[in-house]
PDB file of C-alpha atoms in Angstrom:
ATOM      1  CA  UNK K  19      19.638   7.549  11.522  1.00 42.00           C
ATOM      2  CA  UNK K  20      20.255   8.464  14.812  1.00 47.00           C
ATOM      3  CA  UNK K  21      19.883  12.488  14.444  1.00 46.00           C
ATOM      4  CA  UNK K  22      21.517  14.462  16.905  1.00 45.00           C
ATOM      5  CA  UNK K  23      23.687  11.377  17.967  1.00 46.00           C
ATOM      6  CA  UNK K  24      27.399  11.187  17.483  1.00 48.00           C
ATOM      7  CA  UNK K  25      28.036   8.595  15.006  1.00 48.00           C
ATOM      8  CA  UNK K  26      29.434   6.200  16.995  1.00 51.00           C
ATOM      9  CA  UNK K  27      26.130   6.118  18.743  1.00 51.00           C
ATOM     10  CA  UNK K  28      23.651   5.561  16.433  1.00 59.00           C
ATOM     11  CA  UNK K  29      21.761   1.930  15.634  1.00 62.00           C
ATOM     12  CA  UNK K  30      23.609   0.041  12.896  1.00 71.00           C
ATOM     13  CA  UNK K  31      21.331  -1.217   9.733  1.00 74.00           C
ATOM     14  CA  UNK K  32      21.933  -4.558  11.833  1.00 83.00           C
ATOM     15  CA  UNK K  33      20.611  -3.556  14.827  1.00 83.00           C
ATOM     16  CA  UNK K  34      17.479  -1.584  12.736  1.00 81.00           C
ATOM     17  CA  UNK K  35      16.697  -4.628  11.252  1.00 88.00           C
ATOM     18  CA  UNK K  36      16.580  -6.784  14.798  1.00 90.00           C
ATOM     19  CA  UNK K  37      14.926  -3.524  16.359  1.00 90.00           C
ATOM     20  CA  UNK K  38      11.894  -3.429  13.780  1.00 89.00           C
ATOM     21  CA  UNK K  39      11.825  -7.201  13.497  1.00 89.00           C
ATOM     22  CA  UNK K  40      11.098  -7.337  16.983  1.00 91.00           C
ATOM     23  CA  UNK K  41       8.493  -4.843  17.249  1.00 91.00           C
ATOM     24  CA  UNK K  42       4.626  -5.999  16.911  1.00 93.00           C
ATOM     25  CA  UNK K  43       3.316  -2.674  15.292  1.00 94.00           C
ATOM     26  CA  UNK K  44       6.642  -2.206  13.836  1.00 95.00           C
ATOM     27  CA  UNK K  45       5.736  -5.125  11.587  1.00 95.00           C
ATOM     28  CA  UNK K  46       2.426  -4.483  11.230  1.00 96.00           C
ATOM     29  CA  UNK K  47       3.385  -0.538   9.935  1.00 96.00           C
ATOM     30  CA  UNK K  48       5.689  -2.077   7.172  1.00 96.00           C
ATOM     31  CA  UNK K  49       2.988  -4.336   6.449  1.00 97.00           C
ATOM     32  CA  UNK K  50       0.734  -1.935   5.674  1.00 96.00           C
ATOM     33  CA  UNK K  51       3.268   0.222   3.810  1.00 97.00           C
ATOM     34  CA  UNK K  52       4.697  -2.638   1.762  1.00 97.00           C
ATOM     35  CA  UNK K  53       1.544  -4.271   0.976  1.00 97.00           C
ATOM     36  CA  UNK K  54      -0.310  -0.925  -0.523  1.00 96.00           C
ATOM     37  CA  UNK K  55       2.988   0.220  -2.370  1.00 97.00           C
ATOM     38  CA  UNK K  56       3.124  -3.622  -4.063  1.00 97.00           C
ATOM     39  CA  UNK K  57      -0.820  -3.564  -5.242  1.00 97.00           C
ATOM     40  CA  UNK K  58      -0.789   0.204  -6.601  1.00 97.00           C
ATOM     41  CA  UNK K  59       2.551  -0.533  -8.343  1.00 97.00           C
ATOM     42  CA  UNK K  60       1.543  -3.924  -9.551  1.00 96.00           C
ATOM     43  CA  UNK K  61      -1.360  -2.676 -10.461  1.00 97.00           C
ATOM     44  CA  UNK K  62      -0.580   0.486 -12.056  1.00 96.00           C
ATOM     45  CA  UNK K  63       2.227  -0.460 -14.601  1.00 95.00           C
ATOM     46  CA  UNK K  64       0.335  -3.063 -16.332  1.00 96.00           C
ATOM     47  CA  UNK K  65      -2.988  -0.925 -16.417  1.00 96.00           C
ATOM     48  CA  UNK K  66      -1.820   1.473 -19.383  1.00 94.00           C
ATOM     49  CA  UNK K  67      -1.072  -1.603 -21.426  1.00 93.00           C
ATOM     50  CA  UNK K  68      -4.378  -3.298 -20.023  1.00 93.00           C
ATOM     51  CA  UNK K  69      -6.554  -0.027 -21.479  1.00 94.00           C
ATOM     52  CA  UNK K  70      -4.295  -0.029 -24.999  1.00 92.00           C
ATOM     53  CA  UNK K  71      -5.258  -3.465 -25.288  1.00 92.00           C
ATOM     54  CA  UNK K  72      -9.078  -1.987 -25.597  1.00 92.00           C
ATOM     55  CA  UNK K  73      -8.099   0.829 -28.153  1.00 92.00           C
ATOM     56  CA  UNK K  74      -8.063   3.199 -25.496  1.00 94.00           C
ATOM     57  CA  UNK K  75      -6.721   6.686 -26.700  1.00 93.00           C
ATOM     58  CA  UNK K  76      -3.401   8.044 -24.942  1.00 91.00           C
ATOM     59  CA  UNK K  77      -5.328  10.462 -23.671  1.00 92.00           C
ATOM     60  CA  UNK K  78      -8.180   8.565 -21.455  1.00 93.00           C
ATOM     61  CA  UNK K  79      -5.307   6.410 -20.233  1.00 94.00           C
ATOM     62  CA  UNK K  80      -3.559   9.846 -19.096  1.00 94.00           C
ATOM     63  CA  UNK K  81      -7.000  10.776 -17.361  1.00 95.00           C
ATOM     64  CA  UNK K  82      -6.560   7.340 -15.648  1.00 95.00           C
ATOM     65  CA  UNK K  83      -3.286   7.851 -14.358  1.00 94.00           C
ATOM     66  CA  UNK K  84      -4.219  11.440 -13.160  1.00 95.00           C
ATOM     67  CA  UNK K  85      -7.344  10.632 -11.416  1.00 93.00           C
ATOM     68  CA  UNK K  86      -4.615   7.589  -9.593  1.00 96.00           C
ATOM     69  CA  UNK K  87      -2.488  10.219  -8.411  1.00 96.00           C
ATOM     70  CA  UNK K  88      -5.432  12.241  -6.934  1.00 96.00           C
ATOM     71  CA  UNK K  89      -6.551   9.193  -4.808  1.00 96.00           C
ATOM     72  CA  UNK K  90      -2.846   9.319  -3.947  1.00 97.00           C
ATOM     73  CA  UNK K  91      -2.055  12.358  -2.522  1.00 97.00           C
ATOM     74  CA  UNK K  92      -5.618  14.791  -2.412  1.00 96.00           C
ATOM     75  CA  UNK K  93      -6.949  12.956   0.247  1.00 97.00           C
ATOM     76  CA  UNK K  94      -3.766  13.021   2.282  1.00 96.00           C
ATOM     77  CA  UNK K  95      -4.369  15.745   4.733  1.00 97.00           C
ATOM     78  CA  UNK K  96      -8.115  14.143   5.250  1.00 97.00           C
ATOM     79  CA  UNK K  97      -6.454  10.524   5.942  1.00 98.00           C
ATOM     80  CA  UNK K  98      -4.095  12.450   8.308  1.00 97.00           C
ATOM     81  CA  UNK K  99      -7.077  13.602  10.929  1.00 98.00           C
ATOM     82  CA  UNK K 100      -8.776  10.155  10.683  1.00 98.00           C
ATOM     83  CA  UNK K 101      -5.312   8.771  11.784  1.00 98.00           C
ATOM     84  CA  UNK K 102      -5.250  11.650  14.615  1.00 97.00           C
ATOM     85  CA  UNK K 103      -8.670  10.943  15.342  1.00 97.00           C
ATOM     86  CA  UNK K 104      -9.485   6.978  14.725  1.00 97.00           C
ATOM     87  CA  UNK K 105      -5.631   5.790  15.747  1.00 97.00           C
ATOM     88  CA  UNK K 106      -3.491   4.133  12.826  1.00 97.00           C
ATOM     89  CA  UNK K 107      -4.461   0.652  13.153  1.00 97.00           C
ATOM     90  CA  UNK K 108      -8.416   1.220  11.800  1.00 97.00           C
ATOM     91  CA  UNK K 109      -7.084   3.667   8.864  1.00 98.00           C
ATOM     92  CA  UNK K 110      -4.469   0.956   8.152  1.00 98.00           C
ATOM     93  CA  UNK K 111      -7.365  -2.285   8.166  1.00 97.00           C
ATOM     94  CA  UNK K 112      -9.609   0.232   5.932  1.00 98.00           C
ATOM     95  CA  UNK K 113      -7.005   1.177   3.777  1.00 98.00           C
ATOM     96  CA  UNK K 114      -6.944  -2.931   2.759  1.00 98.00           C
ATOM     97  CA  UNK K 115     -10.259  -3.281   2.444  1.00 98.00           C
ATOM     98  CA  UNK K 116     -10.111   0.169  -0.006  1.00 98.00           C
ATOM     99  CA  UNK K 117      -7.185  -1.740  -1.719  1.00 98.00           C
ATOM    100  CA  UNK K 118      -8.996  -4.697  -2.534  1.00 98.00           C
ATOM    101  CA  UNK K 119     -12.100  -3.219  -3.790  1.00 98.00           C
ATOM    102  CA  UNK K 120     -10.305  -1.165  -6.371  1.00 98.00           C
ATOM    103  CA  UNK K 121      -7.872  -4.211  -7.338  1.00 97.00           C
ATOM    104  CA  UNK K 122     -11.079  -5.915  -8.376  1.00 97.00           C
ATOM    105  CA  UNK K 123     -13.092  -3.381  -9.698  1.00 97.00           C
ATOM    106  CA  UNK K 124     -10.150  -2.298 -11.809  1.00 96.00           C
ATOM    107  CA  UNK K 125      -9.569  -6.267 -12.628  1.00 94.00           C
ATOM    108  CA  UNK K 126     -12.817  -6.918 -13.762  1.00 94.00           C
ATOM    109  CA  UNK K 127     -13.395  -4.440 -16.088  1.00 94.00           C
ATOM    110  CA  UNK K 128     -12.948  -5.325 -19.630  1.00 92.00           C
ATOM    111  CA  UNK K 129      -9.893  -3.925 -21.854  1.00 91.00           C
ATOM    112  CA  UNK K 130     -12.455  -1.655 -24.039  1.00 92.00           C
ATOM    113  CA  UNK K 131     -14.267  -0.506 -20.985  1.00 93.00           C
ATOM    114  CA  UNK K 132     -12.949   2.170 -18.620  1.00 92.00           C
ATOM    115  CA  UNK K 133     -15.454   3.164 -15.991  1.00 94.00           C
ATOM    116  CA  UNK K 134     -14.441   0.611 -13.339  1.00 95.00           C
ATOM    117  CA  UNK K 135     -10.916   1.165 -14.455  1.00 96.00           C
ATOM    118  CA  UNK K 136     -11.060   4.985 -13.438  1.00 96.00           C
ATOM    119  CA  UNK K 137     -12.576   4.441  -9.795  1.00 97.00           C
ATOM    120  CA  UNK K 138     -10.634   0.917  -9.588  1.00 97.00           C
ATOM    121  CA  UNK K 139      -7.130   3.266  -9.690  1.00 97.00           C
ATOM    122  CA  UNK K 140      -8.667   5.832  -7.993  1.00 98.00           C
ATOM    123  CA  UNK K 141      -8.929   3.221  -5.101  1.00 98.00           C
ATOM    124  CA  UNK K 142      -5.926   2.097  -5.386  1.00 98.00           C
ATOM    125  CA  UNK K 143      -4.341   5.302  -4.871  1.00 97.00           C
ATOM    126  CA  UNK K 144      -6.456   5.838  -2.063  1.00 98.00           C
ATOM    127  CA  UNK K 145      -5.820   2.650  -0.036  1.00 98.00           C
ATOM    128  CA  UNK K 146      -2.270   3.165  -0.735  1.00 98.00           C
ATOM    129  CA  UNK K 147      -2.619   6.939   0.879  1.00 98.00           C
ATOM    130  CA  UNK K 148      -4.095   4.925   4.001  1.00 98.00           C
ATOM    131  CA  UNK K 149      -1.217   2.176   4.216  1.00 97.00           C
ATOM    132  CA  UNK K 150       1.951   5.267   3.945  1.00 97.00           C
ATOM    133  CA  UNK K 151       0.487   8.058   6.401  1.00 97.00           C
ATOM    134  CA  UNK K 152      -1.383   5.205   9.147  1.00 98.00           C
ATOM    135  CA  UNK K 153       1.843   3.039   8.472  1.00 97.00           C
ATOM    136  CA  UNK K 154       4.344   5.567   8.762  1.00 96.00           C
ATOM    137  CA  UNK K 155       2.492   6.920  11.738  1.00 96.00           C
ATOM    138  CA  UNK K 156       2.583   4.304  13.688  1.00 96.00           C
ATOM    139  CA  UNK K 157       5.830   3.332  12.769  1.00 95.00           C
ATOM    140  CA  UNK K 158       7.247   6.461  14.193  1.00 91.00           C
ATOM    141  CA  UNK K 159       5.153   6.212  17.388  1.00 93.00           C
ATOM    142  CA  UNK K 160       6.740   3.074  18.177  1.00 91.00           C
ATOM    143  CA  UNK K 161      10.299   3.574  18.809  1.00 90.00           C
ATOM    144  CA  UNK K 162      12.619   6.292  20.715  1.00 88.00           C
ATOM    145  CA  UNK K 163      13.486   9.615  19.368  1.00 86.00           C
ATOM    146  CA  UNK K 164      16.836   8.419  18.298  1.00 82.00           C
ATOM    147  CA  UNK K 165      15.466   5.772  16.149  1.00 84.00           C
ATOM    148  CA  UNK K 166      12.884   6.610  14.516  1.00 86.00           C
ATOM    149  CA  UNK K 167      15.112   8.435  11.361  1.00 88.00           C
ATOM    150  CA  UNK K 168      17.055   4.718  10.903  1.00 88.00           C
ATOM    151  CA  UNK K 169      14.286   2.994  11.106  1.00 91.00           C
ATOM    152  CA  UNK K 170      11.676   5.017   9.207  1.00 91.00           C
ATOM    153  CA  UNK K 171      14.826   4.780   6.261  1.00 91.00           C
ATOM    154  CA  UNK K 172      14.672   1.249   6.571  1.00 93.00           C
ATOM    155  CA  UNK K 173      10.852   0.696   5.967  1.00 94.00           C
ATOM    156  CA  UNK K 174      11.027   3.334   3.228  1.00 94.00           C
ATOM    157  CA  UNK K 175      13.792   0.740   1.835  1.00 94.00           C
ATOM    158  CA  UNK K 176      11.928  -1.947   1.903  1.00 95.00           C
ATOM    159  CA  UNK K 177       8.649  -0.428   0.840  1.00 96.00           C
ATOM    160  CA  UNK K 178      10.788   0.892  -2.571  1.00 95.00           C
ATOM    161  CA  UNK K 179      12.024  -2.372  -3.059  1.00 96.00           C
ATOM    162  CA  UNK K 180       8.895  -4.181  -2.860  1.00 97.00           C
ATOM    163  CA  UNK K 181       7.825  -2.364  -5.123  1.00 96.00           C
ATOM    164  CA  UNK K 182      10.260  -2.668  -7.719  1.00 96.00           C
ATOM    165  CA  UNK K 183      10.181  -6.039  -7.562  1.00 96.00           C
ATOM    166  CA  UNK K 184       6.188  -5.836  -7.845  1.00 96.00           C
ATOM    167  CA  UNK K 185       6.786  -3.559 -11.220  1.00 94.00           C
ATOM    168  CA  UNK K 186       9.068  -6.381 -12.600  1.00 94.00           C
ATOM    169  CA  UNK K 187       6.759  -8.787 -11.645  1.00 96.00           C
ATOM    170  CA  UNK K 188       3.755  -8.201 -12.275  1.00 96.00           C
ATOM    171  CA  UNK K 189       4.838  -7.869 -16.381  1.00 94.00           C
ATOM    172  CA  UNK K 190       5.480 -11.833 -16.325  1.00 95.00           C
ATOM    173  CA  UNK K 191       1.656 -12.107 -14.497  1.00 95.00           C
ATOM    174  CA  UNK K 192       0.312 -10.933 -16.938  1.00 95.00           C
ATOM    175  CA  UNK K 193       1.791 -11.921 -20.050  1.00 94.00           C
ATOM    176  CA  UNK K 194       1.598 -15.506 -18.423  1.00 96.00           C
ATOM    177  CA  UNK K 195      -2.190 -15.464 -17.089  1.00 96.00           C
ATOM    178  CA  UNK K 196      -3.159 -11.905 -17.674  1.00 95.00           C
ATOM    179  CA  UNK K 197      -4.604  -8.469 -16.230  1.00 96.00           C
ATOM    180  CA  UNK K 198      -7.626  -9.736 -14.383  1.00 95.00           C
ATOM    181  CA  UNK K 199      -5.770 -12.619 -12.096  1.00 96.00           C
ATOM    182  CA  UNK K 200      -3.214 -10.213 -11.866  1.00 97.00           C
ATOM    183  CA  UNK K 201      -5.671  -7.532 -10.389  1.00 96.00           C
ATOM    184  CA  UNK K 202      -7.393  -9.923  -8.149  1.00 96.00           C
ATOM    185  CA  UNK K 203      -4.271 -11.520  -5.933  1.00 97.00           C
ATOM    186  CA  UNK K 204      -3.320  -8.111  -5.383  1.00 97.00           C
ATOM    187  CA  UNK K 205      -6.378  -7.195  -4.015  1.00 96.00           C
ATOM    188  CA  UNK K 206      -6.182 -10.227  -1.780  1.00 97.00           C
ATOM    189  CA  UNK K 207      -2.610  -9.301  -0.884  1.00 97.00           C
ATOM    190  CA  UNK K 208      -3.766  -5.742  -0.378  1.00 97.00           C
ATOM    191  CA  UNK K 209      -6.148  -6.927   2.627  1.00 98.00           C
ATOM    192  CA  UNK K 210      -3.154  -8.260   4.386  1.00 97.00           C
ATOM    193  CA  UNK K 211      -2.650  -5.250   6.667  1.00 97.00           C
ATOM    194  CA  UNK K 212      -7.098  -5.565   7.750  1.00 98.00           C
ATOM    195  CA  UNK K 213      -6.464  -9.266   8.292  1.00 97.00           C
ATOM    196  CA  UNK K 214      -3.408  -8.515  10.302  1.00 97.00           C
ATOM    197  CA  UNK K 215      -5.428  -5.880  12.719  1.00 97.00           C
ATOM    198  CA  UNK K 216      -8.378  -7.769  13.197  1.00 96.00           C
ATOM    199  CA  UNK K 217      -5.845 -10.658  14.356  1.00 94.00           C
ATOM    200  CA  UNK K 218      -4.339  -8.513  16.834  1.00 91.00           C
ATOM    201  CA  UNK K 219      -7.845  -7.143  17.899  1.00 90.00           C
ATOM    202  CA  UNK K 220      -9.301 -11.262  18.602  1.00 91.00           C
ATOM    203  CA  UNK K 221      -5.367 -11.857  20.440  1.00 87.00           C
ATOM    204  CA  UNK K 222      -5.899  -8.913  22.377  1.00 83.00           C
ATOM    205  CA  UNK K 223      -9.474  -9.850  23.544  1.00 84.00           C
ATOM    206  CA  UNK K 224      -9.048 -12.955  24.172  1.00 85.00           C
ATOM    207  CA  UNK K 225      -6.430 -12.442  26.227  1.00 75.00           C
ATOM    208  CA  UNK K 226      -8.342  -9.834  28.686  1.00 60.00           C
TER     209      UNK K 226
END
């Protein structure tokens, strides 16, 4: 972190983690971030074994997985101008609500079906493209020059954990109560970054 700083003078991992803890759309950037990465990981390692449950062939759970990615990065440059254009804090409440409607579309379709499946992931992938660019946007917008590099590292940190821990957990989910609740509290948990703007929007009002 710290680019262009001797080394002596830039922010210790200490002093990134009290900088970003105290900032209000700091938190609300890794939010978003951390929340997207958990639902399309969570959702996304147990969906392969979800679709072989239903006799699915290798190759329609490849298409799957393909047409996931797309959401994921295609859209990118078009999420990019509605961030430039909109601000990050709508594309980063949409990207929720895009989150949660693929969680349960993807949760609610049965094993041997794979309609809902396809745009469910395709969602996914989406939402998530909202949470990283609007996220990492505004996380970037919020702090110095001379930050920014530490503390963008340290979201990304957290973000790949999170998700890691997601991937491990969301195997026990499901062997334990299955794909479908599995599918369905991640959606919820997905619409943690909307809920978080729209609080911020009532605060702000009703302060005015």
């Amino acid at each position: 972190g710290g680019v262009g700083l001797p080394a002596e003078s830039r922010p210790s991992l200490r002093a990134s983690v009290r900088m970003l803890a105290g900032s209000s759309p700091g938190r609300l950037a890794v939010l978003g971030m951390v929340a997207g990465h958990v639902v399309m990981v969570g959702i996304m390692t147990m969906t392969p074994l979800h679709m072989r449950d239903g006799n699915h062939d290798l190759q329609v759970i490849g298409f799957v997985i393909s047409f996931h990615v797309i959401g994921m990065y295609a859209f990118s440059p078009v999420v990019g101008w509605f961030v430039d254009c909109l601000g990050s804090r709508p594309i980063l409440a949409t990207g929720g609500v895009v989150l949660f409607i693929g969680a349960e579309l993807a949760s609610r379709t049965q094993a041997e079906h794979s309609l809902g499946i396809y745009v469910g992931l395709f969602l996914i992938g989406l939402g998530w493209s909202c949470g990283i660019i609007a996220g990492s946007t505004l996380l970037t917008g919020s702090f110095p020059p001379e930050s920014r590099v530490q503390v963008q590292g340290l979201a990304d940190l957290v973000m790949t954990a999170s998700g890691a821990v997601a991937g491990l957990i969301s195997g026990i989910i499901v062997t334990w109560v299955g794909f479908r609740p599995l599918g369905h509290w991640s959606g919820v948990l997905g619409l943690a970054p909307t809920a978080a703007v729209l609080f911020d929007r009532v605060r702000t009002r009703l302060h005015l």
